[in-house]
Amino acid sequence: ATPTALLVGSGRAAQLGVVIKGPEVLESTRALDTMVMDKTGTVTQGRMSLDVEACREVGASASTGADAAADLAPLGDEALRLAGAVESASEHPVATAITAAARERLGDLPTPAGFSNHEGRGVSATVEEHRVAVGRPGWLTGEMGAEVPEAVRSAVEKAQDSGATAVVLAVGGTGEAANVETEAPGEAAADSTADASADAGATAPDTQPLKAMAVLVVRDTVRPSSREAVAALRELGIRPVLLTGDNTRAAEHVAAQVGIDAADVRAEVLPADKRDVIADLQAQGAVVGMVGDGVNDAAALAQAGTQGLGFAMGSGADVAIEAADITLVRTDLDAAVAAVRVSRATLRIIR
Ligand code: ADP
Ligand code: MG
């Protein structure tokens, strides 16, 4: 390959909003046969908003019984305030959606103390005297030892079936609100090595087990160009795969909207495991490109780069951009398609 032609190719790519790290990157596009796409912020806009109508709160008369759906009430101010406060310390799109809605309705929010971000799971902190956590139900009941009644679980599933991301707000019992007679010793500690055991000292925040208080439903929209980009990838002989930490139901909903097969959806993948998904596809013989935007995606982008190509959204995290071979200045999946087209066309001219 003549270096000049490759440089011309890179120049052409740049005009299309595609920044290529070096001319040699063009070469890698030839064999590319699989494109893994991060869902949030790549296939979708990544600008989530709280669907207040769909949010539900555990009512005053809530039972943990089976028919408890009727005990769910519309989201009240206190639940939104606590959730908004914890999430104000996170930059996750779910967090941004919840905090924005809380500020809009309630103005200033309390400042959380002792905030922890549990990557790909949720967040926790102390807000005023309350222990508060927001995140995936499985994480809350497992690691966090929270109590999540059946009605809350089914509300989460119902929201997920409509393609939403649904998370649960759990709050430590306080005063008369949670009439907990037992300290529930087995439940609280569970397998948690983290902050669940902050139960020392009389001035410590309440240490009663977390109880689900509300279901928060957030929605994102698919980028208008994603469907066409997926079709174009197929035409180029590239199999599209959707990768996300989000729930399977929401992921399949997005996949169906853009034309990705349900069998090619990899959902509920923890940030640390995204890279393994790429490595597994490579082990099966695929030459994998990966498009992503998040801090979470950096390792997967680098893994894709070992053999295929990593594409970062220009609007994405700096670490993602550093890890990628190609940056898509125009934040759209079709920029990735353009990158592959230009590269292949350049290579054809050269040969
Ligand atoms: P993605 O692959 O969509 O970027 P992540 O791995 O960041 O997803 O997160 C996976 C899931 O973990 C989210 O869909 C959400 O359920 C939960 N989660 C992550 N961060 C938060 C947060 N700040 N608040 C609530 N839930 C969160
Ligand atoms: Mg993302």
Short mmCIF file of C-alpha atoms and ligand atoms in Angstrom, two decimals:
data_model
loop_
_atom_site.label_atom_id
_atom_site.label_comp_id
_atom_site.label_asym_id
_atom_site.label_seq_id
_atom_site.Cartn_x
_atom_site.Cartn_y
_atom_site.Cartn_z
CA ALA A 1 0.00 0.00 0.00
CA THR A 2 1.33 3.40 -0.88
CA PRO A 3 1.49 5.72 2.09
CA THR A 4 0.20 8.63 0.00
CA ALA A 5 -3.00 6.86 -0.91
CA LEU A 6 -3.51 5.88 2.69
CA LEU A 7 -3.07 9.47 3.76
CA VAL A 8 -5.57 10.57 1.14
CA GLY A 9 -7.94 7.97 2.57
CA SER A 10 -7.49 9.35 6.06
CA GLY A 11 -8.08 12.86 4.74
CA ARG A 12 -11.29 11.77 3.04
CA ALA A 13 -12.37 10.08 6.26
CA ALA A 14 -11.69 13.24 8.22
CA GLN A 15 -14.02 15.15 5.91
CA LEU A 16 -16.72 12.67 6.86
CA GLY A 17 -16.16 13.30 10.54
CA VAL A 18 -14.02 10.25 11.09
CA VAL A 19 -10.61 10.72 12.70
CA ILE A 20 -8.25 7.84 12.17
CA LYS A 21 -5.27 7.39 14.47
CA GLY A 22 -2.90 6.42 11.74
CA PRO A 23 -3.12 5.41 8.06
CA GLU A 24 -2.34 1.80 8.99
CA VAL A 25 -5.75 1.61 10.66
CA LEU A 26 -7.42 1.53 7.23
CA GLU A 27 -5.91 -1.88 6.62
CA SER A 28 -7.77 -3.38 9.58
CA THR A 29 -11.18 -2.60 8.16
CA ARG A 30 -10.80 -5.09 5.36
CA ALA A 31 -11.37 -8.24 7.36
CA LEU A 32 -13.88 -6.75 9.76
CA ASP A 33 -16.88 -9.09 9.95
CA THR A 34 -18.53 -8.24 13.27
CA MET A 35 -19.42 -4.88 14.78
CA VAL A 36 -20.21 -4.76 18.48
CA MET A 37 -22.17 -1.69 19.45
CA ASP A 38 -22.64 -0.30 22.90
CA LYS A 39 -26.31 0.48 23.47
CA THR A 40 -26.51 3.58 25.63
CA GLY A 41 -25.06 6.63 23.93
CA THR A 42 -24.08 4.75 20.78
CA VAL A 43 -27.17 3.08 19.32
CA THR A 44 -29.36 5.31 21.48
CA GLN A 45 -28.97 9.03 22.20
CA GLY A 46 -27.76 8.36 25.73
CA ARG A 47 -29.88 11.24 26.96
CA MET A 48 -32.29 9.55 29.29
CA SER A 49 -35.29 11.14 30.89
CA LEU A 50 -37.42 10.09 33.80
CA ASP A 51 -40.85 8.82 32.80
CA VAL A 52 -42.67 10.17 35.83
CA GLU A 53 -45.99 8.67 34.73
CA ALA A 54 -44.47 5.21 34.78
CA CYS A 55 -42.63 5.55 38.10
CA ARG A 56 -44.18 3.85 41.10
CA GLU A 57 -43.78 4.13 44.81
CA VAL A 58 -44.53 1.60 47.52
CA GLY A 59 -47.78 2.82 49.08
CA ALA A 60 -48.43 3.37 52.78
CA SER A 61 -50.36 0.12 53.09
CA ALA A 62 -47.81 -1.90 51.19
CA SER A 63 -47.63 -5.56 51.97
CA THR A 64 -44.96 -7.92 50.79
CA GLY A 65 -47.72 -10.26 49.68
CA ALA A 66 -48.35 -11.51 46.19
CA ASP A 67 -51.23 -9.20 45.25
CA ALA A 68 -49.36 -6.09 46.27
CA ALA A 69 -49.47 -4.37 42.84
CA ALA A 70 -52.40 -2.28 44.03
CA ASP A 71 -50.18 -0.96 46.83
CA LEU A 72 -48.02 0.90 44.34
CA ALA A 73 -48.73 4.61 44.12
CA PRO A 74 -47.46 7.39 41.86
CA LEU A 75 -43.98 8.67 42.69
CA GLY A 76 -44.04 11.12 45.60
CA ASP A 77 -41.75 14.05 46.35
CA GLU A 78 -39.78 12.39 49.15
CA ALA A 79 -38.78 9.39 47.03
CA LEU A 80 -37.78 11.63 44.14
CA ARG A 81 -35.82 13.89 46.51
CA LEU A 82 -33.81 11.01 48.00
CA ALA A 83 -33.14 9.40 44.63
CA GLY A 84 -32.21 12.75 43.07
CA ALA A 85 -29.83 13.52 45.92
CA VAL A 86 -27.87 10.24 45.65
CA GLU A 87 -27.75 10.43 41.88
CA SER A 88 -26.50 14.01 41.94
CA ALA A 89 -23.04 12.56 42.64
CA SER A 90 -23.11 10.26 39.59
CA GLU A 91 -22.66 11.07 35.91
CA HIS A 92 -24.41 7.99 34.61
CA PRO A 93 -27.22 8.77 32.12
CA VAL A 94 -29.70 7.12 34.52
CA ALA A 95 -28.45 9.44 37.27
CA THR A 96 -28.64 12.55 35.12
CA ALA A 97 -32.26 11.74 34.25
CA ILE A 98 -33.30 11.25 37.87
CA THR A 99 -31.46 14.30 39.22
CA ALA A 100 -32.81 16.57 36.48
CA ALA A 101 -36.39 15.49 37.18
CA ALA A 102 -35.91 15.92 40.92
CA ARG A 103 -34.45 19.42 40.55
CA GLU A 104 -37.18 20.39 38.17
CA ARG A 105 -39.89 19.37 40.59
CA LEU A 106 -38.22 20.18 43.90
CA GLY A 107 -35.45 22.71 43.38
CA ASP A 108 -32.29 22.22 45.42
CA LEU A 109 -31.50 18.71 46.61
CA PRO A 110 -29.67 17.59 49.76
CA THR A 111 -25.97 16.83 49.34
CA PRO A 112 -25.21 13.12 49.69
CA ALA A 113 -22.47 11.94 52.07
CA GLY A 114 -20.29 8.86 51.71
CA PHE A 115 -21.25 8.33 48.10
CA SER A 116 -20.25 5.05 46.41
CA ASN A 117 -20.57 4.26 42.77
CA HIS A 118 -21.08 0.54 42.14
CA GLU A 119 -20.13 0.26 38.45
CA GLY A 120 -22.86 -1.23 36.31
CA ARG A 121 -25.09 -1.79 39.33
CA GLY A 122 -26.08 1.43 41.05
CA VAL A 123 -25.16 4.05 43.61
CA SER A 124 -25.44 4.45 47.37
CA ALA A 125 -24.92 7.24 49.90
CA THR A 126 -26.27 8.74 53.06
CA VAL A 127 -28.78 11.48 52.52
CA GLU A 128 -29.56 13.37 55.68
CA GLU A 129 -30.08 10.49 58.12
CA HIS A 130 -31.05 7.91 55.57
CA ARG A 131 -29.06 5.18 53.91
CA VAL A 132 -30.14 5.38 50.30
CA ALA A 133 -29.35 3.20 47.29
CA VAL A 134 -30.57 3.32 43.70
CA GLY A 135 -29.85 0.59 41.21
CA ARG A 136 -30.63 -2.79 39.76
CA PRO A 137 -33.00 -4.89 41.84
CA GLY A 138 -30.68 -7.91 41.77
CA TRP A 139 -27.82 -5.85 43.18
CA LEU A 140 -30.03 -4.35 45.89
CA THR A 141 -31.34 -7.68 47.11
CA GLY A 142 -27.96 -9.39 46.77
CA GLU A 143 -24.98 -7.26 47.66
CA MET A 144 -26.95 -4.56 49.47
CA GLY A 145 -29.23 -6.87 51.47
CA ALA A 146 -32.31 -4.86 50.59
CA GLU A 147 -35.87 -6.03 50.80
CA VAL A 148 -37.66 -5.76 47.46
CA PRO A 149 -41.31 -6.83 47.49
CA GLU A 150 -42.87 -8.76 44.64
CA ALA A 151 -44.96 -5.76 43.57
CA VAL A 152 -41.80 -3.74 43.03
CA ARG A 153 -40.16 -6.49 41.03
CA SER A 154 -43.15 -6.88 38.78
CA ALA A 155 -43.33 -3.09 38.26
CA VAL A 156 -39.67 -3.19 37.19
CA GLU A 157 -40.30 -6.03 34.74
CA LYS A 158 -43.34 -4.33 33.30
CA ALA A 159 -41.35 -1.15 32.64
CA GLN A 160 -38.48 -3.16 31.14
CA ASP A 161 -40.88 -4.92 28.77
CA SER A 162 -41.66 -1.53 27.28
CA GLY A 163 -37.95 -0.99 26.61
CA ALA A 164 -37.27 1.22 29.63
CA THR A 165 -34.43 1.06 32.10
CA ALA A 166 -36.01 0.60 35.52
CA VAL A 167 -34.10 0.97 38.76
CA VAL A 168 -35.20 0.69 42.36
CA LEU A 169 -34.80 3.22 45.16
CA ALA A 170 -34.17 1.56 48.51
CA VAL A 171 -34.02 3.45 51.78
CA GLY A 172 -32.90 2.41 55.25
CA GLY A 173 -35.77 2.39 57.69
CA THR A 174 -36.06 5.51 59.82
CA GLY A 175 -38.00 6.18 62.99
CA GLU A 176 -41.66 5.42 62.68
CA ALA A 177 -41.55 5.01 58.93
CA ALA A 178 -40.05 1.58 59.23
CA ASN A 179 -41.28 -0.17 62.31
CA VAL A 180 -38.52 -2.68 62.37
CA GLU A 181 -38.49 -4.69 65.58
CA THR A 182 -35.81 -7.10 64.55
CA GLU A 183 -32.35 -6.08 63.43
CA ALA A 184 -32.59 -8.84 60.81
CA PRO A 185 -28.99 -9.88 61.38
CA GLY A 186 -28.72 -12.51 58.66
CA GLU A 187 -30.20 -10.27 56.04
CA ALA A 188 -28.27 -7.07 56.46
CA ALA A 189 -24.74 -8.34 56.13
CA ALA A 190 -25.20 -11.07 53.52
CA ASP A 191 -22.22 -11.21 51.17
CA SER A 192 -21.54 -7.52 51.37
CA THR A 193 -18.05 -6.47 52.18
CA ALA A 194 -18.82 -2.85 51.51
CA ASP A 195 -20.65 -0.13 53.32
CA ALA A 196 -23.61 -2.21 54.50
CA SER A 197 -21.68 -2.73 57.69
CA ALA A 198 -21.31 0.89 58.67
CA ASP A 199 -23.39 0.09 61.74
CA ALA A 200 -21.04 1.43 64.38
CA GLY A 201 -21.75 4.28 66.73
CA ALA A 202 -24.91 5.94 67.97
CA THR A 203 -24.58 8.91 65.63
CA ALA A 204 -24.20 6.75 62.56
CA PRO A 205 -27.03 6.97 60.07
CA ASP A 206 -29.77 4.44 60.55
CA THR A 207 -28.57 0.93 59.99
CA GLN A 208 -31.82 -0.84 59.48
CA PRO A 209 -32.04 -2.91 56.29
CA LEU A 210 -32.73 -1.10 53.06
CA LYS A 211 -36.30 -1.37 51.89
CA ALA A 212 -37.53 -0.74 48.38
CA MET A 213 -39.40 2.54 48.25
CA ALA A 214 -39.89 3.26 44.56
CA VAL A 215 -39.36 2.14 40.98
CA LEU A 216 -37.78 4.79 38.78
CA VAL A 217 -38.32 4.40 35.06
CA VAL A 218 -36.03 6.13 32.60
CA ARG A 219 -36.23 6.15 28.83
CA ASP A 220 -33.74 6.79 26.10
CA THR A 221 -34.39 7.16 22.39
CA VAL A 222 -32.78 5.29 19.55
CA ARG A 223 -30.74 7.58 17.29
CA PRO A 224 -32.70 8.15 14.10
CA SER A 225 -29.82 6.91 11.94
CA SER A 226 -29.12 3.68 13.84
CA ARG A 227 -31.51 1.45 11.95
CA GLU A 228 -30.11 2.44 8.59
CA ALA A 229 -26.56 2.07 9.86
CA VAL A 230 -27.28 -1.48 11.01
CA ALA A 231 -28.70 -2.34 7.58
CA ALA A 232 -25.64 -0.79 5.91
CA LEU A 233 -23.32 -2.88 8.07
CA ARG A 234 -25.11 -6.02 6.95
CA GLU A 235 -24.63 -4.95 3.33
CA LEU A 236 -20.92 -4.62 4.01
CA GLY A 237 -20.97 -8.20 5.29
CA ILE A 238 -20.64 -7.15 8.91
CA ARG A 239 -22.74 -8.77 11.62
CA PRO A 240 -24.13 -6.28 14.16
CA VAL A 241 -24.04 -7.19 17.87
CA LEU A 242 -25.53 -5.13 20.71
CA LEU A 243 -23.63 -4.94 24.00
CA THR A 244 -24.94 -3.37 27.20
CA GLY A 245 -24.98 -3.40 30.97
CA ASP A 246 -28.68 -2.67 30.82
CA ASN A 247 -31.41 -5.27 31.30
CA THR A 248 -32.12 -7.90 28.63
CA ARG A 249 -35.69 -6.76 28.02
CA ALA A 250 -34.70 -3.15 27.28
CA ALA A 251 -31.77 -4.34 25.16
CA GLU A 252 -33.95 -6.65 23.05
CA HIS A 253 -36.43 -3.84 22.59
CA VAL A 254 -33.71 -1.57 21.17
CA ALA A 255 -32.29 -4.45 19.08
CA ALA A 256 -35.69 -5.03 17.49
CA GLN A 257 -36.03 -1.31 16.71
CA VAL A 258 -32.74 -1.17 14.83
CA GLY A 259 -32.76 -4.62 13.24
CA ILE A 260 -30.28 -6.55 15.38
CA ASP A 261 -31.15 -10.23 15.99
CA ALA A 262 -32.16 -11.12 19.54
CA ALA A 263 -29.47 -13.81 19.42
CA ASP A 264 -26.89 -11.07 18.93
CA VAL A 265 -27.82 -9.17 22.08
CA ARG A 266 -25.34 -9.32 24.98
CA ALA A 267 -27.11 -7.66 27.91
CA GLU A 268 -26.54 -7.30 31.65
CA VAL A 269 -22.81 -7.41 31.03
CA LEU A 270 -20.88 -5.80 33.86
CA PRO A 271 -18.34 -3.13 32.83
CA ALA A 272 -15.43 -5.42 33.73
CA ASP A 273 -16.83 -8.15 31.48
CA LYS A 274 -17.43 -6.13 28.31
CA ARG A 275 -13.93 -6.81 27.12
CA ASP A 276 -14.45 -10.57 27.53
CA VAL A 277 -17.44 -10.42 25.20
CA ILE A 278 -15.11 -9.07 22.50
CA ALA A 279 -12.42 -11.63 23.31
CA ASP A 280 -14.97 -14.47 23.12
CA LEU A 281 -16.13 -13.36 19.68
CA GLN A 282 -12.49 -13.16 18.59
CA ALA A 283 -11.89 -16.66 19.96
CA GLN A 284 -14.74 -17.84 17.73
CA GLY A 285 -12.83 -16.48 14.76
CA ALA A 286 -14.56 -13.13 14.30
CA VAL A 287 -12.68 -9.96 13.38
CA VAL A 288 -14.42 -7.54 15.66
CA GLY A 289 -14.99 -3.82 15.54
CA MET A 290 -16.45 -2.16 18.59
CA VAL A 291 -18.23 1.18 18.82
CA GLY A 292 -18.62 2.72 22.24
CA ASP A 293 -18.59 5.94 24.17
CA GLY A 294 -18.22 5.23 27.84
CA VAL A 295 -15.48 4.92 30.41
CA ASN A 296 -16.91 1.41 30.66
CA ASP A 297 -16.14 0.73 27.05
CA ALA A 298 -12.42 1.59 27.02
CA ALA A 299 -11.14 -1.94 27.74
CA ALA A 300 -13.49 -3.45 25.16
CA LEU A 301 -12.39 -0.87 22.57
CA ALA A 302 -8.75 -1.70 23.23
CA GLN A 303 -9.51 -5.43 22.97
CA ALA A 304 -11.24 -4.88 19.62
CA GLY A 305 -8.16 -2.92 18.51
CA THR A 306 -5.87 -5.90 19.02
CA GLN A 307 -7.32 -7.47 15.90
CA GLY A 308 -10.13 -5.44 14.42
CA LEU A 309 -10.94 -1.87 15.27
CA GLY A 310 -12.14 0.23 18.17
CA PHE A 311 -14.42 3.15 17.29
CA ALA A 312 -15.13 5.83 19.88
CA MET A 313 -17.89 8.37 19.81
CA GLY A 314 -16.30 11.82 19.75
CA SER A 315 -18.75 12.96 22.40
CA GLY A 316 -17.67 10.11 24.62
CA ALA A 317 -15.28 9.71 27.51
CA ASP A 318 -11.63 10.64 26.98
CA VAL A 319 -10.45 7.16 27.94
CA ALA A 320 -12.71 5.66 25.29
CA ILE A 321 -11.26 7.98 22.65
CA GLU A 322 -7.71 7.15 23.73
CA ALA A 323 -8.42 3.43 23.58
CA ALA A 324 -9.96 3.57 20.12
CA ASP A 325 -8.32 3.52 16.68
CA ILE A 326 -10.99 5.71 15.14
CA THR A 327 -12.94 8.61 16.60
CA LEU A 328 -16.33 9.44 15.18
CA VAL A 329 -16.60 13.21 15.40
CA ARG A 330 -20.10 13.05 14.08
CA THR A 331 -21.72 11.13 16.88
CA ASP A 332 -23.69 8.68 14.85
CA LEU A 333 -23.42 5.02 14.01
CA ASP A 334 -23.45 5.83 10.34
CA ALA A 335 -20.09 7.53 10.85
CA ALA A 336 -18.72 4.06 11.69
CA VAL A 337 -20.25 2.76 8.47
CA ALA A 338 -18.68 5.65 6.56
CA ALA A 339 -15.33 4.84 8.14
CA VAL A 340 -15.49 1.25 6.93
CA ARG A 341 -16.63 2.31 3.45
CA VAL A 342 -13.91 4.93 2.99
CA SER A 343 -11.23 2.60 4.27
CA ARG A 344 -12.25 -0.25 2.01
CA ALA A 345 -12.58 2.08 -0.99
CA THR A 346 -9.10 3.47 -0.32
CA LEU A 347 -7.65 0.00 -0.13
CA ARG A 348 -9.28 -0.94 -3.43
CA ILE A 349 -7.69 2.08 -5.14
CA ILE A 350 -4.29 1.20 -3.74
CA ARG A 351 -4.28 -2.42 -4.82
P1 ADP B 1 -24.51 0.69 29.86
O1 ADP B 1 -23.91 -0.53 29.24
O2 ADP B 1 -25.88 0.93 29.32
O3 ADP B 1 -23.60 1.90 29.74
P2 ADP B 1 -23.89 0.36 32.71
O4 ADP B 1 -23.01 -0.82 32.72
O5 ADP B 1 -23.29 1.69 32.97
O6 ADP B 1 -24.79 0.38 31.40
O7 ADP B 1 -25.05 0.16 33.80
C1 ADP B 1 -25.83 -1.02 33.78
C2 ADP B 1 -27.03 -0.85 34.67
O8 ADP B 1 -26.62 -0.60 36.02
C3 ADP B 1 -27.93 0.32 34.32
O9 ADP B 1 -28.84 0.00 33.30
C4 ADP B 1 -28.64 0.55 35.65
O10 ADP B 1 -29.66 -0.40 35.82
C5 ADP B 1 -27.53 0.27 36.65
N1 ADP B 1 -26.85 1.51 37.01
C6 ADP B 1 -25.61 1.90 36.67
N2 ADP B 1 -25.32 3.12 37.18
C7 ADP B 1 -26.42 3.53 37.84
C8 ADP B 1 -26.79 4.71 38.57
N3 ADP B 1 -25.97 5.74 38.70
N4 ADP B 1 -28.02 4.73 39.11
C9 ADP B 1 -28.88 3.72 38.98
N5 ADP B 1 -28.61 2.60 38.31
C10 ADP B 1 -27.41 2.49 37.74
MG MG B 2 -22.49 3.68 26.97
#
